[in-house]
Amino acid sequence: MSDTVIVADKLSEKQLEYMQLIAEIMEIRKRGEKPLAFIRTYGCQQNVADSEKIKGMLAKSGFSFTDTPDDADFILFNTCAVREHAEDRVFGNVGALKNLKRKHPQILIALCGCMMEQEHIANRIYNSFPFVGLVFGTHSLHHFPELLYSSLVNSKRVFERGNDDKKLYEGIPVKRDGTFKGWLPIMYGCNNFCTYCIVPYVRGRERSREKDIILSEAREMIQSGYKDITLLGQNVNSYGKTLPEPVSFAKLISEIDTIDGDYWLRFMTSHPKDCSKELIDAIANGRHISKHLHLPFQSGSDRILKAMNRHYDRKKYLETIAYAKEKIDGVSLTSDIIVGFPGETYEDFKETLSLIREVEFTSLFTFIYSPRVGTPAAKMDDPISAEEKSKWFRELLDVQEEIAAKRCSAMVGATERVLIEGVKEKTNELNARTSGNIIVELEGSPDLIGTFRNVKITKARNWILKGELTE
Ligand code: 5AD
Ligand code: SF4
């Protein structure tokens, strides 16, 4: 879009000063030995990445972090608006904080993220949850220190949403949750307006970060030991279109791939309408790029894809998949699916089933359609009952389970390179992941966490593999 050329602004000096002031206030206001913050993140990786920025700013404001809300001086929920279920959980969990605030009135309770960009939600919070002192949306992240400061010094509640959706800000400190798996946002917002989706309304228009800034952040992450880096954006295939000097996503990922080191590079999410052969070739030829393509198709029915405003049809989707299978040796394919979009019939749904049978995905993220206030789909006729949709949903899960089991069984006997990610609580086994994003469980020492190992696959249990170290 020609009117959305975005030039990045730096986090202002003023915000740095606010962080300093917050640190001074919190020294007096803290309940324990040091000021503590509790951050809970709902929803997608984009939200996780936003929370890592918030934590970065809080750390610079003198905060340490706790996993227990009861100990915290500052409690923040970073919320998700993509489905009703996520919103209901937030309302339930916020309600549960009422007693804590009554017991310790000096605690500041705050809500941020996608839900808070919706006027009706912000109003509901304002009216029904008077103990919530600070509310801000996704567009206000760059001046979070200022908002936090004014909540701490004024007795008034601070509510802010909207504006600024054409800008992006660099120089915000980041405190990453992981030490070897990390998120790297390359763009924000979405221009696609799929008719069911709230994201373009709550995250604004597409804005891409400058290629050189992304490259230097990737370099920094690789040098400091990150082994699994995921490039993030709502539609990474349209990366770079709004930059003063446009760059394609394939070019960006290929350039990152030239950085030396032992790491995997992933990305999400790709939109099938823009998934280019150039990108598939880049994955095929990459040294570090995972042989994994997450390509959400949402529905196998052309009629429903049109109603969803997806701008591709089943044939085009399958052509892209065929090209990926041809070029990328052992490609692992995953996808998102919505069941029960308004007007969807069982005949349409069967088209979704036949598509998943045809492609044979490694795994799927499946969702029952959830109406979102303000989106076109929420006004469409939706005659199918919730019970009927649940029945279809279960049918979909059964079919996918069969496919995943078949795919996983075919891997038994093979040797796979995996990244060891952690320890499974119940069994003390190690959890690992293949480049194609398949989980492998194996015996081994926790010292191996954060390292790449070769593992022989010994068993398959539905979509999970069992393996043993080969060295
Ligand atoms: N209802 C159900 N699922 C949705 N998604 C997005 N909006 C909705 C909605 N209103 C799903 C899509 C998307 C994923 C992130 O969430 O499948 O790809
Ligand atoms: Fe939502 Fe569609 Fe944008 Fe994805 S591409 S965030 S589904 S509007």
Short mmCIF file of C-alpha atoms and ligand atoms in Angstrom, two decimals:
data_model
loop_
_atom_site.label_atom_id
_atom_site.label_comp_id
_atom_site.label_asym_id
_atom_site.label_seq_id
_atom_site.Cartn_x
_atom_site.Cartn_y
_atom_site.Cartn_z
CA MET A 1 0.00 0.00 0.00
CA SER A 2 1.64 3.21 -1.16
CA ASP A 3 0.35 5.32 1.73
CA THR A 4 1.87 3.11 4.39
CA VAL A 5 5.61 3.60 4.01
CA ILE A 6 6.79 3.31 7.56
CA VAL A 7 9.92 4.80 8.99
CA ALA A 8 10.91 3.37 12.35
CA ASP A 9 11.16 5.67 15.35
CA LYS A 10 13.55 5.03 18.23
CA LEU A 11 12.21 4.51 21.73
CA SER A 12 12.39 8.08 22.99
CA GLU A 13 14.73 9.45 25.65
CA LYS A 14 11.62 10.39 27.59
CA GLN A 15 10.69 6.72 28.00
CA LEU A 16 14.16 5.96 29.34
CA GLU A 17 13.69 8.72 31.91
CA TYR A 18 10.33 7.25 32.93
CA MET A 19 12.01 3.88 33.54
CA GLN A 20 14.44 5.58 35.88
CA LEU A 21 11.60 7.31 37.73
CA ILE A 22 9.65 4.06 38.05
CA ALA A 23 12.71 2.38 39.60
CA GLU A 24 12.86 5.15 42.23
CA ILE A 25 9.12 4.92 43.02
CA MET A 26 9.21 1.13 43.24
CA GLU A 27 12.07 1.17 45.72
CA ILE A 28 9.61 2.82 48.12
CA ARG A 29 6.47 1.02 47.01
CA LYS A 30 7.74 -2.60 46.84
CA ARG A 31 6.19 -5.10 49.24
CA GLY A 32 9.18 -7.41 49.55
CA GLU A 33 12.93 -7.12 49.17
CA LYS A 34 12.75 -6.04 45.55
CA PRO A 35 10.00 -4.86 43.20
CA LEU A 36 8.39 -7.89 41.58
CA ALA A 37 6.32 -8.21 38.41
CA PHE A 38 4.10 -11.08 37.33
CA ILE A 39 3.39 -11.26 33.59
CA ARG A 40 0.95 -13.76 32.06
CA THR A 41 0.76 -14.03 28.29
CA TYR A 42 -2.21 -15.41 26.34
CA GLY A 43 -2.33 -16.24 22.65
CA CYS A 44 0.23 -16.34 19.89
CA GLN A 45 4.00 -15.92 19.62
CA GLN A 46 3.54 -12.29 18.60
CA ASN A 47 2.10 -11.71 22.08
CA VAL A 48 4.95 -13.66 23.65
CA ALA A 49 7.39 -11.39 21.80
CA ASP A 50 5.50 -8.29 22.99
CA SER A 51 5.66 -9.56 26.56
CA GLU A 52 9.42 -10.00 26.19
CA LYS A 53 9.63 -6.29 25.34
CA ILE A 54 7.46 -5.38 28.31
CA LYS A 55 9.71 -7.49 30.53
CA GLY A 56 12.73 -5.74 29.01
CA MET A 57 11.28 -2.34 29.94
CA LEU A 58 10.28 -3.57 33.40
CA ALA A 59 13.76 -4.97 34.04
CA LYS A 60 15.20 -1.56 33.12
CA SER A 61 12.69 -0.04 35.56
CA GLY A 62 14.15 -2.06 38.43
CA PHE A 63 11.73 -5.00 38.43
CA SER A 64 12.54 -8.65 38.96
CA PHE A 65 10.02 -11.32 38.00
CA THR A 66 7.92 -13.84 39.90
CA ASP A 67 5.73 -16.77 38.87
CA THR A 68 3.36 -16.14 41.76
CA PRO A 69 0.83 -13.29 41.44
CA ASP A 70 0.48 -13.19 45.25
CA ASP A 71 4.08 -11.96 45.61
CA ALA A 72 3.91 -9.33 42.86
CA ASP A 73 3.79 -5.53 43.06
CA PHE A 74 2.77 -5.31 39.42
CA ILE A 75 0.50 -7.84 37.70
CA LEU A 76 0.02 -7.71 33.94
CA PHE A 77 -2.03 -9.94 31.64
CA ASN A 78 -1.12 -9.65 27.95
CA THR A 79 -4.37 -10.71 26.30
CA CYS A 80 -5.49 -12.42 23.07
CA ALA A 81 -8.65 -11.60 21.09
CA VAL A 82 -8.50 -14.20 18.37
CA ARG A 83 -11.21 -16.47 19.80
CA GLU A 84 -13.90 -16.10 22.44
CA HIS A 85 -12.42 -18.85 24.58
CA ALA A 86 -9.18 -16.86 25.05
CA GLU A 87 -11.19 -13.80 26.09
CA ASP A 88 -13.30 -15.75 28.56
CA ARG A 89 -10.17 -17.09 30.24
CA VAL A 90 -8.85 -13.56 30.67
CA PHE A 91 -12.10 -12.32 32.22
CA GLY A 92 -12.15 -15.29 34.59
CA ASN A 93 -8.53 -14.85 35.66
CA VAL A 94 -8.82 -11.08 36.11
CA GLY A 95 -11.90 -11.56 38.30
CA ALA A 96 -9.85 -13.85 40.50
CA LEU A 97 -7.44 -10.99 41.31
CA LYS A 98 -10.10 -8.95 43.11
CA ASN A 99 -9.30 -10.41 46.54
CA LEU A 100 -5.58 -9.98 46.11
CA LYS A 101 -6.05 -6.29 45.36
CA ARG A 102 -8.33 -5.96 48.39
CA LYS A 103 -5.66 -7.54 50.58
CA HIS A 104 -2.79 -5.49 49.12
CA PRO A 105 -4.21 -2.24 47.72
CA GLN A 106 -0.79 -1.00 46.60
CA ILE A 107 -0.57 -3.72 43.91
CA LEU A 108 -1.04 -2.35 40.39
CA ILE A 109 -3.12 -4.62 38.13
CA ALA A 110 -2.84 -4.04 34.39
CA LEU A 111 -4.17 -5.53 31.15
CA CYS A 112 -2.70 -5.08 27.69
CA GLY A 113 -2.64 -6.65 24.24
CA CYS A 114 -5.14 -7.41 21.49
CA MET A 115 -8.31 -7.59 23.61
CA MET A 116 -7.67 -4.11 24.96
CA GLU A 117 -7.70 -2.58 21.46
CA GLN A 118 -11.43 -3.37 21.28
CA GLU A 119 -13.62 -0.59 22.59
CA HIS A 120 -16.37 -2.86 23.95
CA ILE A 121 -13.81 -4.88 25.92
CA ALA A 122 -12.03 -1.83 27.35
CA ASN A 123 -15.45 -0.48 28.41
CA ARG A 124 -16.36 -3.78 30.07
CA ILE A 125 -13.08 -3.76 31.99
CA TYR A 126 -13.62 -0.15 32.99
CA ASN A 127 -17.12 -0.79 34.31
CA SER A 128 -16.87 -4.28 35.76
CA PHE A 129 -13.31 -4.49 37.07
CA PRO A 130 -12.62 -1.27 39.01
CA PHE A 131 -9.51 -2.80 40.58
CA VAL A 132 -7.74 -2.82 37.18
CA GLY A 133 -5.66 0.36 37.20
CA LEU A 134 -3.94 0.30 33.82
CA VAL A 135 -5.19 -0.81 30.40
CA PHE A 136 -3.34 -0.35 27.12
CA GLY A 137 -3.50 -1.86 23.64
CA THR A 138 -0.92 -3.22 21.22
CA HIS A 139 -0.24 0.24 19.77
CA SER A 140 0.91 1.67 23.08
CA LEU A 141 3.85 -0.62 23.78
CA HIS A 142 6.50 1.99 22.94
CA HIS A 143 5.32 4.28 25.69
CA PHE A 144 4.50 1.66 28.30
CA PRO A 145 7.01 3.25 30.76
CA GLU A 146 5.10 6.53 30.61
CA LEU A 147 1.76 4.77 31.12
CA LEU A 148 3.11 2.76 34.04
CA TYR A 149 4.61 5.87 35.60
CA SER A 150 1.34 7.79 35.42
CA SER A 151 -0.58 4.86 36.91
CA LEU A 152 1.86 4.78 39.82
CA VAL A 153 1.80 8.50 40.58
CA ASN A 154 -1.85 9.35 39.86
CA SER A 155 -4.85 8.03 41.67
CA LYS A 156 -6.75 7.91 38.36
CA ARG A 157 -7.04 4.75 36.27
CA VAL A 158 -5.14 4.93 32.97
CA PHE A 159 -6.85 3.54 29.84
CA GLU A 160 -5.31 3.89 26.39
CA ARG A 161 -6.07 2.25 23.06
CA GLY A 162 -5.88 3.04 19.34
CA ASN A 163 -3.73 5.41 17.25
CA ASP A 164 -0.19 4.99 16.00
CA ASP A 165 -0.87 1.88 13.92
CA LYS A 166 1.30 3.18 11.09
CA LYS A 167 4.48 3.39 13.11
CA LEU A 168 6.93 0.97 14.53
CA TYR A 169 9.50 1.51 17.22
CA GLU A 170 13.03 0.21 17.50
CA GLY A 171 15.35 0.19 20.50
CA ILE A 172 12.84 -1.28 22.98
CA PRO A 173 14.81 -3.49 25.40
CA VAL A 174 13.93 -7.20 25.22
CA LYS A 175 14.15 -9.75 28.00
CA ARG A 176 13.76 -13.09 26.29
CA ASP A 177 12.10 -15.99 28.14
CA GLY A 178 14.25 -18.69 26.59
CA THR A 179 18.01 -19.05 26.37
CA PHE A 180 18.26 -21.18 23.24
CA LYS A 181 14.81 -20.81 21.59
CA GLY A 182 13.80 -17.29 20.68
CA TRP A 183 11.35 -15.15 18.74
CA LEU A 184 12.42 -12.47 16.32
CA PRO A 185 9.60 -10.22 15.10
CA ILE A 186 10.20 -9.03 11.54
CA MET A 187 6.92 -7.21 11.01
CA TYR A 188 3.76 -6.15 12.79
CA GLY A 189 0.09 -5.94 11.79
CA CYS A 190 -1.85 -7.42 8.90
CA ASN A 191 -3.50 -6.04 5.74
CA ASN A 192 -5.49 -9.09 4.76
CA PHE A 193 -8.82 -8.75 6.52
CA CYS A 194 -9.85 -12.39 6.40
CA THR A 195 -13.52 -12.04 7.25
CA TYR A 196 -13.37 -14.05 10.49
CA CYS A 197 -10.25 -12.44 11.90
CA ILE A 198 -9.88 -9.67 14.47
CA VAL A 199 -6.11 -9.26 14.03
CA PRO A 200 -6.09 -6.40 11.47
CA TYR A 201 -8.41 -4.41 13.76
CA VAL A 202 -6.34 -4.88 16.89
CA ARG A 203 -2.82 -4.90 15.47
CA GLY A 204 -3.20 -2.38 12.67
CA ARG A 205 -1.64 -2.29 9.22
CA GLU A 206 1.43 -4.20 8.10
CA ARG A 207 4.75 -2.60 9.05
CA SER A 208 8.12 -4.25 8.38
CA ARG A 209 11.30 -3.76 10.33
CA GLU A 210 14.40 -2.71 8.39
CA LYS A 211 16.36 -5.67 7.06
CA ASP A 212 19.65 -4.54 8.62
CA ILE A 213 18.12 -4.20 12.08
CA ILE A 214 16.70 -7.75 11.82
CA LEU A 215 20.05 -9.07 10.59
CA SER A 216 21.95 -7.56 13.47
CA GLU A 217 19.41 -8.85 16.01
CA ALA A 218 19.66 -12.33 14.46
CA ARG A 219 23.46 -12.14 14.60
CA GLU A 220 23.31 -11.12 18.25
CA MET A 221 20.95 -14.02 19.07
CA ILE A 222 23.13 -16.57 17.27
CA GLN A 223 26.27 -15.28 18.97
CA SER A 224 24.65 -15.47 22.37
CA GLY A 225 23.73 -19.13 21.85
CA TYR A 226 20.20 -19.18 20.39
CA LYS A 227 19.75 -22.46 18.51
CA ASP A 228 16.18 -22.13 17.29
CA ILE A 229 15.08 -18.73 16.03
CA THR A 230 11.57 -18.09 14.71
CA LEU A 231 10.98 -15.06 12.50
CA LEU A 232 7.56 -13.71 13.39
CA GLY A 233 4.86 -11.88 11.48
CA GLN A 234 1.14 -12.33 10.74
CA ASN A 235 1.98 -12.80 7.07
CA VAL A 236 5.74 -13.05 6.65
CA ASN A 237 5.43 -13.46 2.88
CA SER A 238 4.52 -9.84 2.49
CA TYR A 239 7.55 -8.75 4.54
CA GLY A 240 9.35 -5.75 3.17
CA LYS A 241 6.66 -4.41 0.86
CA THR A 242 6.25 -1.19 2.84
CA LEU A 243 9.95 -0.49 3.36
CA PRO A 244 11.51 2.53 1.63
CA GLU A 245 13.63 -0.05 -0.25
CA PRO A 246 11.37 -3.10 -0.61
CA VAL A 247 12.90 -6.51 0.17
CA SER A 248 11.25 -9.93 -0.23
CA PHE A 249 10.92 -12.34 2.67
CA ALA A 250 12.85 -14.95 0.70
CA LYS A 251 15.75 -12.51 0.40
CA LEU A 252 15.61 -11.64 4.09
CA ILE A 253 15.64 -15.25 5.29
CA SER A 254 18.37 -16.20 2.80
CA GLU A 255 20.55 -13.39 4.10
CA ILE A 256 20.02 -14.39 7.73
CA ASP A 257 20.85 -17.94 6.67
CA THR A 258 24.36 -16.82 5.61
CA ILE A 259 25.22 -16.03 9.26
CA ASP A 260 27.62 -18.72 10.48
CA GLY A 261 26.70 -20.79 13.52
CA ASP A 262 24.83 -23.88 14.64
CA TYR A 263 21.17 -22.91 14.63
CA TRP A 264 17.78 -23.48 13.03
CA LEU A 265 15.78 -20.75 11.45
CA ARG A 266 11.98 -20.97 11.40
CA PHE A 267 9.21 -18.56 10.48
CA MET A 268 5.49 -18.08 10.98
CA THR A 269 2.99 -17.43 9.61
CA SER A 270 2.87 -17.73 5.83
CA HIS A 271 -0.21 -16.86 3.81
CA PRO A 272 -0.84 -19.27 0.93
CA LYS A 273 -1.79 -16.44 -1.42
CA ASP A 274 1.73 -14.96 -1.18
CA CYS A 275 3.83 -18.08 -0.61
CA SER A 276 6.27 -17.73 -3.51
CA LYS A 277 8.40 -20.31 -5.32
CA GLU A 278 11.32 -18.05 -4.41
CA LEU A 279 10.60 -18.72 -0.70
CA ILE A 280 10.25 -22.47 -1.20
CA ASP A 281 13.56 -22.47 -3.12
CA ALA A 282 15.15 -20.51 -0.25
CA ILE A 283 14.00 -23.17 2.24
CA ALA A 284 15.23 -25.96 -0.05
CA ASN A 285 18.66 -24.34 -0.45
CA GLY A 286 19.04 -23.01 3.10
CA ARG A 287 21.80 -24.17 5.42
CA HIS A 288 19.89 -23.40 8.60
CA ILE A 289 16.27 -23.00 7.48
CA SER A 290 13.99 -25.72 8.89
CA LYS A 291 12.46 -28.00 6.31
CA HIS A 292 9.10 -27.04 7.67
CA LEU A 293 6.32 -24.98 6.13
CA HIS A 294 3.37 -23.83 8.22
CA LEU A 295 0.82 -22.84 5.60
CA PRO A 296 -2.68 -22.27 7.03
CA PHE A 297 -5.35 -23.19 4.48
CA GLN A 298 -8.36 -22.69 6.85
CA SER A 299 -10.83 -24.54 4.59
CA GLY A 300 -10.70 -26.99 1.70
CA SER A 301 -13.86 -25.58 0.10
CA ASP A 302 -13.47 -22.87 -2.55
CA ARG A 303 -16.87 -21.43 -1.63
CA ILE A 304 -15.81 -20.99 2.00
CA LEU A 305 -12.34 -19.68 1.08
CA LYS A 306 -14.07 -16.97 -0.95
CA ALA A 307 -16.37 -16.09 1.95
CA MET A 308 -13.29 -15.95 4.18
CA ASN A 309 -11.61 -13.49 1.74
CA ARG A 310 -8.53 -15.65 1.49
CA HIS A 311 -7.60 -14.87 -2.15
CA TYR A 312 -6.54 -18.39 -3.14
CA ASP A 313 -8.42 -21.52 -4.00
CA ARG A 314 -7.91 -25.18 -3.27
CA LYS A 315 -6.13 -25.72 -6.60
CA LYS A 316 -3.60 -22.92 -5.99
CA TYR A 317 -2.98 -24.15 -2.44
CA LEU A 318 -2.35 -27.70 -3.63
CA GLU A 319 0.00 -26.43 -6.36
CA THR A 320 2.09 -24.62 -3.74
CA ILE A 321 2.16 -27.77 -1.60
CA ALA A 322 3.18 -29.89 -4.59
CA TYR A 323 6.04 -27.48 -5.35
CA ALA A 324 7.18 -27.59 -1.70
CA LYS A 325 7.10 -31.40 -1.66
CA GLU A 326 9.04 -31.54 -4.91
CA LYS A 327 11.77 -29.09 -3.88
CA ILE A 328 12.20 -29.59 -0.13
CA ASP A 329 13.47 -33.01 0.76
CA GLY A 330 11.36 -34.50 3.59
CA VAL A 331 9.36 -31.31 4.06
CA SER A 332 7.13 -31.20 7.13
CA LEU A 333 3.83 -29.44 6.49
CA THR A 334 1.52 -27.98 9.12
CA SER A 335 -1.57 -25.83 8.89
CA ASP A 336 -4.43 -24.00 10.64
CA ILE A 337 -8.05 -24.97 10.01
CA ILE A 338 -11.34 -23.39 11.00
CA VAL A 339 -14.35 -25.67 11.35
CA GLY A 340 -17.89 -24.26 11.19
CA PHE A 341 -17.35 -20.93 9.42
CA PRO A 342 -20.77 -19.26 8.90
CA GLY A 343 -22.64 -20.96 6.07
CA GLU A 344 -20.29 -23.95 5.94
CA THR A 345 -22.14 -27.18 5.13
CA TYR A 346 -21.09 -30.74 5.76
CA GLU A 347 -20.26 -30.94 2.03
CA ASP A 348 -17.82 -28.01 2.44
CA PHE A 349 -16.35 -29.63 5.53
CA LYS A 350 -15.78 -32.87 3.60
CA GLU A 351 -13.61 -30.83 1.20
CA THR A 352 -11.45 -29.89 4.20
CA LEU A 353 -11.18 -33.55 5.17
CA SER A 354 -10.21 -34.57 1.66
CA LEU A 355 -7.55 -31.83 1.53
CA ILE A 356 -5.90 -32.98 4.73
CA ARG A 357 -5.93 -36.56 3.43
CA GLU A 358 -4.35 -35.43 0.21
CA VAL A 359 -1.58 -33.31 1.77
CA GLU A 360 -0.82 -35.50 4.80
CA PHE A 361 0.20 -32.78 7.25
CA THR A 362 2.54 -33.53 10.12
CA SER A 363 0.20 -31.74 12.52
CA LEU A 364 -2.67 -29.27 12.51
CA PHE A 365 -3.92 -26.40 14.63
CA THR A 366 -7.68 -26.81 14.50
CA PHE A 367 -10.25 -24.29 15.67
CA ILE A 368 -14.02 -24.09 15.82
CA TYR A 369 -15.14 -20.78 14.31
CA SER A 370 -15.61 -18.08 16.94
CA PRO A 371 -17.51 -14.90 15.99
CA ARG A 372 -15.51 -11.72 16.64
CA VAL A 373 -17.32 -8.41 17.13
CA GLY A 374 -16.64 -6.01 14.25
CA THR A 375 -15.58 -8.62 11.69
CA PRO A 376 -17.71 -9.24 8.54
CA ALA A 377 -18.18 -12.95 9.34
CA ALA A 378 -19.82 -12.12 12.67
CA LYS A 379 -22.76 -10.68 10.67
CA MET A 380 -23.14 -13.70 8.39
CA ASP A 381 -25.88 -16.30 8.84
CA ASP A 382 -24.61 -19.21 10.89
CA PRO A 383 -27.33 -21.87 10.94
CA ILE A 384 -25.24 -24.87 12.00
CA SER A 385 -25.53 -25.71 15.71
CA ALA A 386 -22.55 -25.77 18.08
CA GLU A 387 -23.14 -29.51 18.66
CA GLU A 388 -22.99 -30.23 14.96
CA LYS A 389 -19.75 -28.22 14.62
CA SER A 390 -18.21 -30.11 17.52
CA LYS A 391 -19.09 -33.38 15.77
CA TRP A 392 -17.32 -32.24 12.60
CA PHE A 393 -14.38 -31.05 14.68
CA ARG A 394 -13.97 -34.47 16.30
CA GLU A 395 -14.18 -36.12 12.91
CA LEU A 396 -11.36 -33.84 11.73
CA LEU A 397 -9.21 -34.72 14.74
CA ASP A 398 -9.74 -38.44 14.13
CA VAL A 399 -8.69 -38.19 10.50
CA GLN A 400 -5.62 -36.12 11.36
CA GLU A 401 -4.63 -38.51 14.14
CA GLU A 402 -4.62 -41.34 11.64
CA ILE A 403 -2.48 -39.32 9.21
CA ALA A 404 -0.02 -38.14 11.87
CA ALA A 405 0.33 -41.69 13.21
CA LYS A 406 1.04 -42.97 9.72
CA ARG A 407 3.61 -40.22 9.06
CA CYS A 408 5.32 -40.79 12.40
CA SER A 409 5.41 -44.58 11.99
CA ALA A 410 7.18 -44.09 8.66
CA MET A 411 10.00 -42.34 10.54
CA VAL A 412 10.77 -45.33 12.79
CA GLY A 413 14.32 -46.54 12.14
CA ALA A 414 15.49 -43.19 10.75
CA THR A 415 18.12 -41.00 12.41
CA GLU A 416 17.01 -37.43 13.04
CA ARG A 417 18.86 -34.36 14.25
CA VAL A 418 16.92 -32.90 17.17
CA LEU A 419 17.19 -29.96 19.51
CA ILE A 420 16.84 -31.08 23.15
CA GLU A 421 14.35 -28.68 24.73
CA GLY A 422 13.62 -29.81 28.27
CA VAL A 423 12.62 -32.56 30.68
CA LYS A 424 9.16 -34.13 30.69
CA GLU A 425 7.89 -33.75 34.23
CA LYS A 426 6.03 -37.04 34.62
CA THR A 427 8.58 -39.44 33.16
CA ASN A 428 11.88 -37.55 33.47
CA GLU A 429 12.49 -38.19 29.78
CA LEU A 430 14.01 -35.49 27.61
CA ASN A 431 11.78 -33.58 25.21
CA ALA A 432 13.25 -32.77 21.84
CA ARG A 433 12.07 -31.46 18.49
CA THR A 434 13.02 -32.25 14.92
CA SER A 435 13.66 -29.61 12.28
CA GLY A 436 10.16 -30.46 10.98
CA ASN A 437 8.75 -29.57 14.42
CA ILE A 438 7.90 -33.11 15.51
CA ILE A 439 8.29 -33.96 19.21
CA VAL A 440 10.72 -36.74 20.13
CA GLU A 441 11.03 -38.18 23.65
CA LEU A 442 14.22 -39.89 24.75
CA GLU A 443 16.32 -40.93 27.74
CA GLY A 444 19.30 -38.73 28.54
CA SER A 445 20.93 -36.28 30.86
CA PRO A 446 19.37 -32.83 31.41
CA ASP A 447 22.85 -31.44 30.61
CA LEU A 448 21.94 -31.97 26.98
CA ILE A 449 19.17 -29.36 27.08
CA GLY A 450 19.83 -26.65 24.51
CA THR A 451 22.05 -28.84 22.29
CA PHE A 452 21.57 -30.55 18.94
CA ARG A 453 21.86 -34.36 18.99
CA ASN A 454 21.36 -37.22 16.58
CA VAL A 455 18.62 -39.56 17.65
CA LYS A 456 17.49 -42.87 16.25
CA ILE A 457 13.71 -43.06 16.11
CA THR A 458 12.60 -46.26 17.82
CA LYS A 459 8.84 -45.92 18.18
CA ALA A 460 5.90 -43.77 17.15
CA ARG A 461 2.92 -42.97 19.37
CA ASN A 462 0.33 -40.97 17.41
CA TRP A 463 2.12 -37.71 16.63
CA ILE A 464 4.96 -38.18 19.15
CA LEU A 465 8.16 -40.09 18.45
CA LYS A 466 10.36 -42.06 20.83
CA GLY A 467 14.06 -42.18 20.18
CA GLU A 468 17.50 -42.89 21.56
CA LEU A 469 20.76 -40.98 21.35
CA THR A 470 23.10 -42.38 18.73
CA GLU A 471 26.31 -40.99 20.22
N1 5AD B 1 -12.45 -18.26 14.94
C1 5AD B 1 -11.71 -19.41 14.94
N2 5AD B 1 -10.43 -19.45 14.59
C2 5AD B 1 -9.83 -18.30 14.22
N3 5AD B 1 -8.57 -18.03 13.80
C3 5AD B 1 -8.48 -16.71 13.56
N4 5AD B 1 -9.66 -16.10 13.80
C4 5AD B 1 -10.52 -17.08 14.20
C5 5AD B 1 -11.89 -17.09 14.57
N5 5AD B 1 -12.61 -15.97 14.58
C6 5AD B 1 -7.55 -19.07 13.64
C7 5AD B 1 -7.06 -19.16 12.20
C8 5AD B 1 -5.71 -18.55 12.27
C9 5AD B 1 -5.26 -18.94 13.66
C10 5AD B 1 -4.14 -18.17 14.22
O1 5AD B 1 -6.43 -18.74 14.43
O2 5AD B 1 -6.99 -20.52 11.83
O3 5AD B 1 -4.82 -19.04 11.28
FE1 SF4 B 2 -5.98 -12.81 10.48
FE2 SF4 B 2 -5.97 -13.41 7.86
FE3 SF4 B 2 -4.27 -11.55 8.85
FE4 SF4 B 2 -3.89 -14.13 9.46
S1 SF4 B 2 -3.78 -13.24 7.40
S2 SF4 B 2 -3.83 -12.37 10.88
S3 SF4 B 2 -6.00 -14.89 9.58
S4 SF4 B 2 -6.51 -11.40 8.78
#
